[in-house]
Structure formats: structure tokens, C-alpha cells
Short mmCIF file of C-alpha atoms and ligand atoms in Angstrom, two decimals:
data_model
loop_
_atom_site.label_atom_id
_atom_site.label_comp_id
_atom_site.label_asym_id
_atom_site.label_seq_id
_atom_site.Cartn_x
_atom_site.Cartn_y
_atom_site.Cartn_z
CA MET A 1 -0.81 15.11 4.55
CA ASP A 2 0.63 17.56 6.11
CA LYS A 3 -0.91 18.22 9.30
CA CYS A 4 -0.47 15.29 12.32
CA ARG A 5 -3.19 11.86 12.13
CA ILE A 6 -3.70 12.70 15.84
CA CYS A 7 -3.22 15.98 16.20
CA ASN A 8 -4.28 17.48 13.43
CA ASN A 9 -1.53 19.90 13.69
CA LYS A 10 2.41 20.94 11.77
CA ILE A 11 4.00 18.01 10.86
CA LYS A 12 8.19 17.35 10.02
CA LYS A 13 10.01 15.12 8.28
CA ILE A 14 12.75 12.66 9.74
CA ILE A 15 13.84 10.84 6.37
CA ASN A 16 12.67 10.71 2.62
CA LEU A 17 12.67 7.01 1.67
CA GLY A 18 11.81 7.18 -1.81
CA LYS A 19 9.58 4.95 -4.08
CA ILE A 20 8.72 1.31 -2.66
CA ALA A 21 6.11 -0.84 -4.42
CA LEU A 22 2.86 -2.11 -1.68
CA VAL A 23 4.42 -4.66 0.12
CA GLY A 24 1.74 -6.54 0.63
CA ASN A 25 1.11 -7.11 -3.10
CA PHE A 26 2.01 -10.46 -3.96
CA LEU A 27 2.14 -10.94 -7.79
CA LYS A 28 1.65 -14.00 -9.70
CA LYS A 29 4.43 -12.99 -12.37
CA LYS A 30 6.93 -10.89 -12.82
CA THR A 31 6.19 -7.73 -12.96
CA ASN A 32 7.56 -3.73 -12.62
CA GLN A 33 5.31 -2.64 -10.81
CA LYS A 34 3.79 0.98 -9.67
CA LYS A 35 5.97 2.03 -6.78
CA TYR A 36 4.33 5.05 -4.35
CA GLN A 37 6.57 7.49 -2.38
CA ILE A 38 7.19 7.21 0.72
CA SER A 39 8.72 9.72 3.70
CA LEU A 40 8.48 8.99 7.81
CA ASN A 41 7.80 12.13 9.50
CA TYR A 42 6.57 13.08 13.44
CA CYS A 43 4.42 16.84 14.45
CA LEU A 44 5.52 19.00 16.13
CA LYS A 45 3.33 19.70 18.78
CA CYS A 46 3.14 15.90 20.48
CA LYS A 47 5.65 14.23 18.13
CA HIS A 48 3.53 10.69 17.20
CA VAL A 49 5.53 9.69 14.34
CA GLN A 50 3.63 9.10 11.41
CA ILE A 51 3.59 8.32 7.47
CA SER A 52 2.97 11.48 4.75
CA GLU A 53 1.58 9.65 2.79
CA CYS A 54 -2.19 8.20 2.26
CA LEU A 55 -3.23 6.00 -0.10
CA ASN A 56 -6.24 4.41 -0.86
CA PRO A 57 -6.66 2.49 1.70
CA ASP A 58 -8.45 -0.58 -0.61
CA LEU A 59 -5.48 -0.63 -2.45
CA LEU A 60 -3.76 -2.51 0.36
CA PHE A 61 -6.54 -4.04 2.91
CA LYS A 62 -9.21 -5.39 0.45
CA ASN A 63 -7.17 -8.70 -1.15
CA TYR A 64 -4.88 -9.22 1.74
CA LEU A 65 -3.07 -11.99 2.59
CA TRP A 66 -1.91 -11.67 5.90
CA GLU A 67 -3.71 -14.78 7.23
CA THR A 68 -2.80 -14.73 11.21
CA GLY A 69 -3.39 -17.86 12.24
CA ILE A 70 0.62 -19.48 10.23
CA SER A 71 3.12 -18.72 12.74
CA SER A 72 3.56 -21.16 15.91
CA THR A 73 5.24 -18.15 18.21
CA ASN A 74 2.07 -15.51 17.12
CA ILE A 75 -0.31 -19.07 18.71
CA SER A 76 2.55 -19.01 21.94
CA LEU A 77 1.26 -15.34 22.54
CA LEU A 78 -1.41 -16.17 21.54
CA LYS A 79 -2.08 -18.49 24.77
CA ASN A 80 -0.04 -15.81 27.15
CA LEU A 81 -3.30 -13.03 25.89
CA LEU A 82 -5.86 -15.74 26.72
CA THR A 83 -4.32 -16.45 29.81
CA LYS A 84 -4.77 -12.83 30.74
CA LEU A 85 -7.97 -12.18 29.81
CA LYS A 86 -9.34 -14.87 32.17
CA LYS A 87 -7.98 -13.35 34.60
CA ILE A 88 -10.17 -10.19 33.71
CA GLY A 89 -13.40 -11.10 33.83
CA LEU A 90 -14.31 -12.35 29.66
CA ASN A 91 -16.26 -15.27 30.17
CA LYS A 92 -19.43 -17.21 28.25
CA ASP A 93 -22.07 -13.63 29.54
CA SER A 94 -19.13 -10.75 27.73
CA LYS A 95 -19.73 -9.70 24.66
CA VAL A 96 -16.74 -9.38 22.72
CA LEU A 97 -16.11 -7.38 19.45
CA GLU A 98 -13.19 -7.55 17.20
CA ILE A 99 -12.22 -4.73 15.03
CA ALA A 100 -9.67 -6.08 11.65
CA SER A 101 -11.07 -9.26 13.04
CA ASN A 102 -8.34 -10.51 9.71
CA ASP A 103 -10.12 -14.46 9.10
CA GLY A 104 -12.07 -13.83 12.54
CA SER A 105 -9.11 -17.07 13.81
CA PHE A 106 -8.64 -15.15 17.51
CA ILE A 107 -11.81 -14.73 17.76
CA LYS A 108 -12.62 -18.72 16.95
CA ILE A 109 -10.36 -19.66 20.03
CA LEU A 110 -13.00 -16.83 22.73
CA LYS A 111 -16.15 -18.39 21.32
CA LYS A 112 -14.11 -22.26 21.76
CA LYS A 113 -12.90 -21.88 25.06
CA PHE A 114 -15.29 -18.72 26.92
CA LYS A 115 -17.65 -19.63 25.20
CA SER A 116 -18.06 -15.98 24.41
CA TYR A 117 -20.08 -14.00 21.70
CA VAL A 118 -18.19 -12.43 19.15
CA VAL A 119 -18.41 -10.43 15.97
CA GLY A 120 -15.52 -9.73 13.70
CA ILE A 121 -15.06 -7.52 11.25
CA ASP A 122 -12.65 -6.32 8.51
CA PRO A 123 -12.41 -4.87 5.46
CA ALA A 124 -10.79 -8.07 3.38
CA LYS A 125 -13.33 -9.96 1.27
CA ASN A 126 -11.40 -12.28 1.40
CA LEU A 127 -11.12 -12.87 4.82
CA SER A 128 -14.20 -12.23 5.61
CA LYS A 129 -15.65 -14.82 3.11
CA LYS A 130 -13.14 -16.98 4.63
CA ALA A 131 -14.13 -16.43 8.57
CA ASN A 132 -17.74 -16.16 7.48
CA SER A 133 -17.97 -19.98 6.13
CA GLU A 134 -16.72 -21.03 9.84
CA LYS A 135 -19.89 -19.20 11.85
CA ILE A 136 -18.01 -16.65 12.77
CA TYR A 137 -19.93 -13.80 12.28
CA THR A 138 -17.59 -11.03 10.23
CA ILE A 139 -18.84 -8.00 8.30
CA ASN A 140 -17.19 -6.64 5.48
CA ASN A 141 -16.38 -3.13 6.27
CA TYR A 142 -13.77 -0.16 7.56
CA PHE A 143 -14.24 -0.02 11.50
CA ASN A 144 -14.73 3.85 12.45
CA TYR A 145 -18.06 5.90 14.03
CA LYS A 146 -20.13 4.92 11.39
CA THR A 147 -20.07 1.80 10.39
CA SER A 148 -20.18 1.40 14.73
CA GLN A 149 -22.77 2.84 14.07
CA TYR A 150 -24.63 0.12 12.55
CA ILE A 151 -23.11 -2.41 14.27
CA LYS A 152 -24.84 -0.81 17.57
CA SER A 153 -27.89 -1.00 16.04
CA LYS A 154 -26.93 -4.49 15.62
CA PHE A 155 -26.27 -6.05 18.93
CA ASN A 156 -25.88 -2.85 20.98
CA LYS A 157 -22.41 -2.99 23.62
CA PHE A 158 -19.97 -5.66 23.98
CA ASP A 159 -18.08 -6.42 27.30
CA PHE A 160 -14.65 -6.08 24.93
CA ILE A 161 -13.32 -4.87 22.45
CA PHE A 162 -9.85 -5.72 20.30
CA ALA A 163 -7.65 -4.26 18.09
CA ARG A 164 -4.37 -5.42 17.88
CA ASN A 165 -2.25 -4.87 14.73
CA VAL A 166 -4.58 -2.23 13.75
CA ILE A 167 -4.13 1.50 15.06
CA ALA A 168 -0.30 1.73 13.35
CA HIS A 169 -2.45 1.02 9.80
CA LEU A 170 -5.21 3.43 10.17
CA ASN A 171 -4.52 6.81 8.60
CA ASN A 172 -7.89 8.49 10.43
CA PRO A 173 -6.91 7.35 14.27
CA ASN A 174 -9.47 9.03 15.39
CA PRO A 175 -12.99 7.48 14.08
CA VAL A 176 -11.80 4.06 15.37
CA PHE A 177 -11.44 5.70 18.70
CA LEU A 178 -15.06 7.69 18.95
CA GLY A 179 -16.31 4.45 17.38
CA VAL A 180 -15.15 2.18 20.27
CA ARG A 181 -16.52 4.68 22.87
CA ASN A 182 -19.42 4.36 20.74
CA LEU A 183 -19.59 0.31 22.04
CA LEU A 184 -18.01 -0.09 24.72
CA LYS A 185 -20.48 -1.53 27.84
CA ASP A 186 -20.13 1.84 30.48
CA ASN A 187 -17.56 -1.23 32.58
CA GLY A 188 -15.95 -2.91 28.77
CA ILE A 189 -12.56 -3.48 28.77
CA PHE A 190 -11.31 -1.76 24.78
CA ILE A 191 -7.39 -3.77 24.16
CA LEU A 192 -5.74 -2.17 22.18
CA GLU A 193 -1.92 -3.49 20.70
CA VAL A 194 0.51 -2.01 18.79
CA PRO A 195 4.29 -1.88 17.93
CA HIS A 196 5.67 0.76 20.76
CA LEU A 197 8.24 3.14 18.89
CA LEU A 198 10.55 3.04 21.50
CA ASN A 199 11.69 -0.80 19.65
CA ILE A 200 11.69 0.79 16.49
CA ILE A 201 13.62 4.03 17.15
CA ASN A 202 15.78 2.34 19.59
CA LYS A 203 16.12 -0.99 17.72
CA ASN A 204 16.46 1.12 14.60
CA GLN A 205 13.44 -1.63 12.76
CA TYR A 206 12.94 1.15 9.87
CA ASP A 207 11.48 -2.66 8.10
CA ASN A 208 8.70 -1.66 10.08
CA ILE A 209 7.41 1.58 8.03
CA PHE A 210 5.76 1.13 4.82
CA HIS A 211 2.18 2.43 3.40
CA GLU A 212 0.12 0.20 5.70
CA HIS A 213 2.08 0.99 9.32
CA VAL A 214 0.86 4.76 9.53
CA GLY A 215 1.40 5.37 12.72
CA PHE A 216 4.27 4.88 14.93
CA HIS A 217 3.02 4.76 18.73
CA SER A 218 3.93 5.22 22.10
CA LEU A 219 2.02 4.78 24.85
CA LYS A 220 2.32 8.92 25.33
CA SER A 221 0.60 8.83 21.22
CA VAL A 222 -2.82 6.30 22.72
CA ILE A 223 -3.17 7.98 25.83
CA ASP A 224 -2.71 12.03 23.11
CA LEU A 225 -5.73 9.41 21.33
CA CYS A 226 -7.90 7.70 24.35
CA GLU A 227 -8.39 11.77 25.47
CA ILE A 228 -9.01 13.05 22.44
CA ASN A 229 -11.46 10.81 22.52
CA ASN A 230 -12.51 10.22 25.69
CA LEU A 231 -11.27 6.85 26.85
CA LYS A 232 -8.96 5.98 29.11
CA VAL A 233 -5.79 3.97 29.69
CA PHE A 234 -5.97 1.93 32.85
CA ASN A 235 -3.25 -0.11 31.99
CA VAL A 236 -0.01 -1.03 29.79
CA GLU A 237 2.01 -3.90 29.49
CA LYS A 238 4.91 -4.92 26.94
CA ILE A 239 4.42 -7.89 24.68
CA SER A 240 7.66 -9.22 22.80
CA SER A 241 4.71 -9.30 19.62
CA GLN A 242 6.04 -7.31 15.97
CA GLY A 243 9.30 -7.02 17.90
CA GLY A 244 8.57 -5.42 20.92
CA SER A 245 4.72 -3.77 21.32
CA LEU A 246 2.52 -2.37 23.59
CA ARG A 247 -0.30 -3.80 24.68
CA CYS A 248 -3.12 -1.60 25.99
CA PHE A 249 -6.50 -1.62 28.39
CA ILE A 250 -8.40 1.05 27.64
CA CYS A 251 -12.27 1.98 29.43
CA GLN A 252 -14.77 5.03 28.95
CA ASN A 253 -13.08 8.30 30.74
CA LYS A 254 -15.62 7.49 33.43
CA SER A 255 -15.42 4.79 34.26
CA LYS A 256 -13.70 3.52 38.25
CA LYS A 257 -11.11 1.12 36.88
CA LYS A 258 -8.52 1.87 39.35
CA VAL A 259 -5.17 2.88 36.85
CA SER A 260 -2.35 1.03 37.33
CA LYS A 261 1.07 2.26 38.51
CA ASN A 262 2.95 1.11 34.64
CA ILE A 263 2.02 3.55 32.72
CA LYS A 264 3.86 5.74 34.65
CA LYS A 265 6.21 3.62 34.42
CA ILE A 266 5.75 3.59 30.81
CA ILE A 267 5.76 6.71 30.02
CA LYS A 268 9.01 7.51 32.20
CA ILE A 269 11.10 5.74 29.99
CA GLU A 270 9.53 6.62 26.62
CA LYS A 271 10.58 10.37 27.82
CA LYS A 272 14.45 8.86 29.45
CA ASN A 273 14.93 7.03 25.94
CA ASN A 274 13.89 10.98 23.56
CA LEU A 275 11.14 9.55 22.56
CA PHE A 276 9.87 13.20 21.79
CA SER A 277 12.85 15.06 21.39
CA ASN A 278 13.06 17.11 17.82
CA LYS A 279 17.09 15.59 17.95
CA ASN A 280 16.38 12.52 18.75
CA LEU A 281 13.70 11.43 15.86
CA GLU A 282 15.38 13.25 13.49
CA LYS A 283 18.73 11.41 13.93
CA PHE A 284 16.92 8.38 13.25
CA LYS A 285 18.15 9.27 9.79
CA PHE A 286 21.31 8.48 9.70
CA ARG A 287 20.32 5.34 11.13
CA ILE A 288 18.47 3.61 8.80
CA ILE A 289 20.90 5.15 5.44
CA ASN A 290 23.55 3.77 7.99
CA HIS A 291 21.47 0.14 8.13
CA SER A 292 20.11 -0.35 4.56
CA LYS A 293 24.24 0.03 3.46
CA ASN A 294 25.77 -1.96 5.23
CA MET A 295 22.96 -4.73 4.69
CA ASN A 296 23.90 -4.06 1.63
CA LYS A 297 27.68 -4.28 1.39
CA LEU A 298 27.14 -7.59 2.96
CA ILE A 299 25.04 -9.07 0.39
CA LYS A 300 26.95 -7.36 -2.56
CA ARG A 301 30.58 -8.93 -0.72
CA LEU A 302 28.54 -13.01 -0.44
CA LYS A 303 27.31 -12.21 -4.18
CA ARG A 304 31.19 -11.57 -5.72
CA LYS A 305 32.03 -14.47 -3.88
CA LYS A 306 29.68 -16.47 -5.57
CA LYS A 307 27.25 -17.65 -2.41
CA ARG A 308 23.03 -18.34 -3.45
CA ILE A 309 21.89 -16.35 -0.97
CA SER A 310 18.15 -16.41 -0.34
CA VAL A 311 15.56 -14.57 2.19
CA TYR A 312 13.07 -16.53 4.70
CA GLY A 313 9.81 -14.80 5.07
CA ALA A 314 7.81 -13.09 3.34
CA SER A 315 5.96 -9.94 5.58
CA GLY A 316 5.52 -7.01 4.81
CA LYS A 317 8.17 -5.71 7.09
CA GLY A 318 10.41 -8.04 4.55
CA GLN A 319 9.68 -6.67 1.41
CA ALA A 320 9.75 -2.98 2.28
CA LEU A 321 13.84 -4.16 4.40
CA MET A 322 14.27 -5.84 0.44
CA GLN A 323 13.80 -2.82 -1.13
CA TYR A 324 15.10 0.01 1.20
CA THR A 325 18.18 -2.21 0.94
CA LYS A 326 18.26 -2.26 -2.90
CA ILE A 327 18.81 -6.56 -2.06
CA ASP A 328 16.29 -7.99 -5.60
CA ASN A 329 16.61 -11.34 -7.37
CA LYS A 330 19.72 -9.59 -8.73
CA LEU A 331 20.96 -10.49 -5.80
CA ILE A 332 17.97 -13.67 -4.10
CA ASN A 333 17.91 -16.77 -6.10
CA TYR A 334 14.50 -17.23 -3.77
CA ALA A 335 12.21 -15.94 -0.57
CA PHE A 336 10.99 -19.03 1.46
CA ASP A 337 7.74 -18.85 2.64
CA LYS A 338 5.24 -20.97 4.70
CA SER A 339 1.87 -18.30 3.19
CA LYS A 340 0.48 -20.98 0.82
CA LEU A 341 -1.49 -17.94 -0.62
CA LYS A 342 2.28 -15.76 -1.25
CA GLN A 343 3.85 -19.73 -2.50
CA GLY A 344 4.53 -19.71 -6.70
CA ARG A 345 3.94 -15.92 -6.29
CA PHE A 346 6.47 -13.06 -6.32
CA THR A 347 7.43 -10.00 -3.76
CA PRO A 348 6.54 -6.73 -4.84
CA GLY A 349 9.61 -4.31 -5.71
CA THR A 350 12.33 -6.76 -6.62
CA ASN A 351 10.99 -9.90 -8.76
CA VAL A 352 11.79 -12.93 -6.22
CA LYS A 353 9.47 -15.92 -5.98
CA ILE A 354 8.88 -17.29 -2.88
CA LYS A 355 8.89 -21.32 -2.03
CA ASP A 356 7.41 -23.40 0.30
CA PRO A 357 10.21 -23.81 3.27
CA LYS A 358 9.94 -27.32 2.33
CA TYR A 359 12.78 -26.50 -0.11
CA ILE A 360 15.74 -24.77 2.17
CA SER A 361 19.01 -27.06 1.56
CA LYS A 362 22.57 -25.70 1.58
CA LYS A 363 22.32 -27.89 -1.89
CA ASN A 364 20.87 -23.85 -3.37
CA VAL A 365 20.89 -21.69 -0.08
CA ASP A 366 24.55 -21.27 1.21
CA TYR A 367 22.80 -17.95 2.57
CA LEU A 368 19.47 -17.91 4.79
CA ILE A 369 18.75 -13.56 5.09
CA ILE A 370 16.05 -14.47 8.20
CA LEU A 371 13.65 -11.02 7.11
CA SER A 372 10.18 -12.59 10.11
CA TRP A 373 13.56 -11.59 12.48
CA ASN A 374 11.11 -11.42 15.09
CA ILE A 375 10.26 -14.86 14.78
CA LYS A 376 13.88 -15.36 14.43
CA ASN A 377 14.16 -18.03 17.07
CA GLU A 378 11.38 -20.15 15.76
CA ILE A 379 12.72 -20.03 11.80
CA VAL A 380 16.79 -21.64 12.72
CA LYS A 381 15.19 -24.72 14.56
CA GLN A 382 12.94 -25.83 12.29
CA GLU A 383 16.11 -25.27 9.73
CA ASN A 384 18.38 -27.17 11.98
CA ARG A 385 19.59 -28.88 9.82
CA PHE A 386 20.07 -26.61 6.94
CA PHE A 387 23.09 -24.59 9.48
CA LYS A 388 23.85 -28.78 10.28
CA ASN A 389 24.73 -28.56 6.44
CA GLY A 390 26.83 -25.91 6.72
CA GLY A 391 24.14 -23.14 6.16
CA ARG A 392 24.43 -19.54 7.20
CA PHE A 393 21.62 -17.02 8.54
CA ILE A 394 22.05 -13.64 8.50
CA ILE A 395 19.55 -11.94 10.99
CA PRO A 396 19.24 -8.50 10.34
CA PHE A 397 18.84 -6.41 13.50
CA PRO A 398 20.36 -4.93 15.09
CA LYS A 399 23.47 -5.43 12.28
CA PRO A 400 23.45 -7.27 9.51
CA GLN A 401 25.06 -10.51 10.82
CA ILE A 402 26.24 -14.27 10.23
CA LEU A 403 24.76 -16.38 13.11
CA LYS A 404 27.85 -18.67 13.56
ZN1 ZN B 501 -0.13 15.86 17.06
#
């Protein structure tokens, strides 16, 4: 792609990150996986930060191994959202649609807690099958304007539509917003959560950059998408999910909902942090290069001292970071992850065997790199015994450091 995903104007390169294997591709055998080019760009007009490579989404999402239900940090974020939803009127009469509903675990909670009528849509065959088997009606497809027509013919319009951690994945965000507009009742609410570009740039979270994440959003880019598609952001809040995200509340453009002051406030912060300055965006390149050099140096130094190093967390982020920092099976013994789906498989592009975290002990690990750093506190607490026995954690961001 050489045009902006949002406004179709010219884009400019921030950094060419080389080639990496798809971060969700955990195979049962050690292999030299196919690697794909990836580069970060920004739009010269609307400043939207995005990847220019466009892969077939079936490669990425048809057989997705990430299940929402797993981390306890995510569960507590969920509880916070439920309280909020009750306040804004979600109840037993609400008709709810979730876009990219994964295994249905979120709408299942809405069905149970509020007795709402819920529908999901997700492209992963394995996950939508699982959701349907648990009586969470899930359409196995991508959401866009065309599928929204099908949904409308079957269910008519919705009071609430959710898209949590979805819009970053979209090669074509406009048809999704148009689909939402098509399905949202006049006084309905579209709730969207997305990792905030502010944190990605300011906290150097370049491990967020991989083929599944094609767009890095700000409140401005969400507002731009809404304006193009006749929707309106009427409230926004910051949440801690994914290292710092925005939760946007969106309605039909003609809706009379009161527009919150939070919007002006966050736009002001984005401007103050130069999120829309060409110079600042281009500088991100050097911070990425420095960080990956430092990370690689630290691990190689420990390896020379004959230390046994493993990583915790086989999330997409972690797989991107391992590849960008060139930390592979020559340096790393094991990857630990709670997901049963991933255990026994190998990390993509770096070929490290994934094991159940119950095997972490000072006997086989000296240093544990926490790749799922967004749930760092949870992991440190959980692996307290490892630390007490002299094991040490390495936290990659904002700068690689060893927890003492
Ligand atoms: Zn643009």
C-alpha cells in the first residue's frame, strides 16, 4: 500500500523493520518460517501511523491462537468495563453486537450478567466454533459493510456495538465504520478500544508493530474515521489495557448525545506530545534502533556469562520483539506461556520451545525476560518463588533492565 488507510493520501516511511515471521504462527515443529517485509509509515496529510504491507487476512486470523479469557489482568479490566456499561444503560433489553468476538467470552459475560441479547462475529473458525458450541451465536466472517447488511437482515439494529482491540488490525477501516453506522440504532453506542499511539511513540512500544497491527491510532485518527463515515465520538477515556489504550464512545452523527470535555483534553495532549509532527514521528526510528541494540547487547552479555535465559509470554508483541532484537533459540532456552494452545509449539521465526509456566524454576532459568510486560505485575507475583530463589526478571521497556 502506498496510500493512507484512512484518507487515501500519500504516506511516508518512518522505518523499514526488515522481514519477520508472522507473530501468530506457532508451529509444532522447528522450521524456517516464511518471513514478510514490514515497515512503519505515516500519512503526510492526516498523520495516521500505519504499516504499508498488506497481507491476506486469512493468513493472520483464520486460525487464531489467542483466546481472550486467559490473563487475570484482562479479567479485572473487564470488570471495570462492566461497571461502566451498567452506568450507560446496558441491560436486559439491550441488543449487543461484538465485532471480532474471539471465543465469545466477553459477550457471554454480558449475556449472563445483564441478560442482554448478544451476537458475535469473528473470522477465526476455531474460535467461532467454540463460541457457538457454548450457545453464543457467532457468525464466522470478517465484519465490513457487506456483512453488516447480512446482520441487519437477520437481527436489525443494535443498542451496543463493541470493537475491542480490533481497529488496529484493519487493512480497510472505513468499511467497518460504515458497517457500524449501518447497524447502530439512532441512540445506540459503539464502544471501541484501541492501543493509544501516544504510548507506542512515547514509551517506545515498537513491539506493537507486526503484521496483525496495521494501524496505530490516536483519538484524532478515530475522529477522522468517524467523520468520514458519519459517526461521532462523544466521549473517551484512557484505560490501562495493552500498555495504555483509549476507550471511545461513539454514536450516530445526528444523535443528540452530549459531547464530553474529555475529547478536547485528549486531543490537546496528543498535540502537545507532537503526535502529528512529521519530525517527531520520523525520530521514532532512532529510538527503535537504539532500544533493539541495547536489548540484544544485554542478553548476549548474560549469555557470555553462561546464564540460562528464558522468556515469559508468547503473545504477538513478544514474538515481534524477539525477532526485532534478534533474540532466538541460540540465546533463549524456553518460552513460557499459560496458553495450552501454544504449549509444545515453537516461537515463530526464533524457534524457541513453548512450555507451561509451572516448569519455571531457578534450576533451569537464571533470567526470565517478561515479554508480556503489560501484565508484568501479575507475572512477577505469580513467579515470586523463582525470584526468591535468586532468579531475575528482565523488563524490556521503556529501557531493558534487570529487576533487582
Ligand atoms: Zn491519511
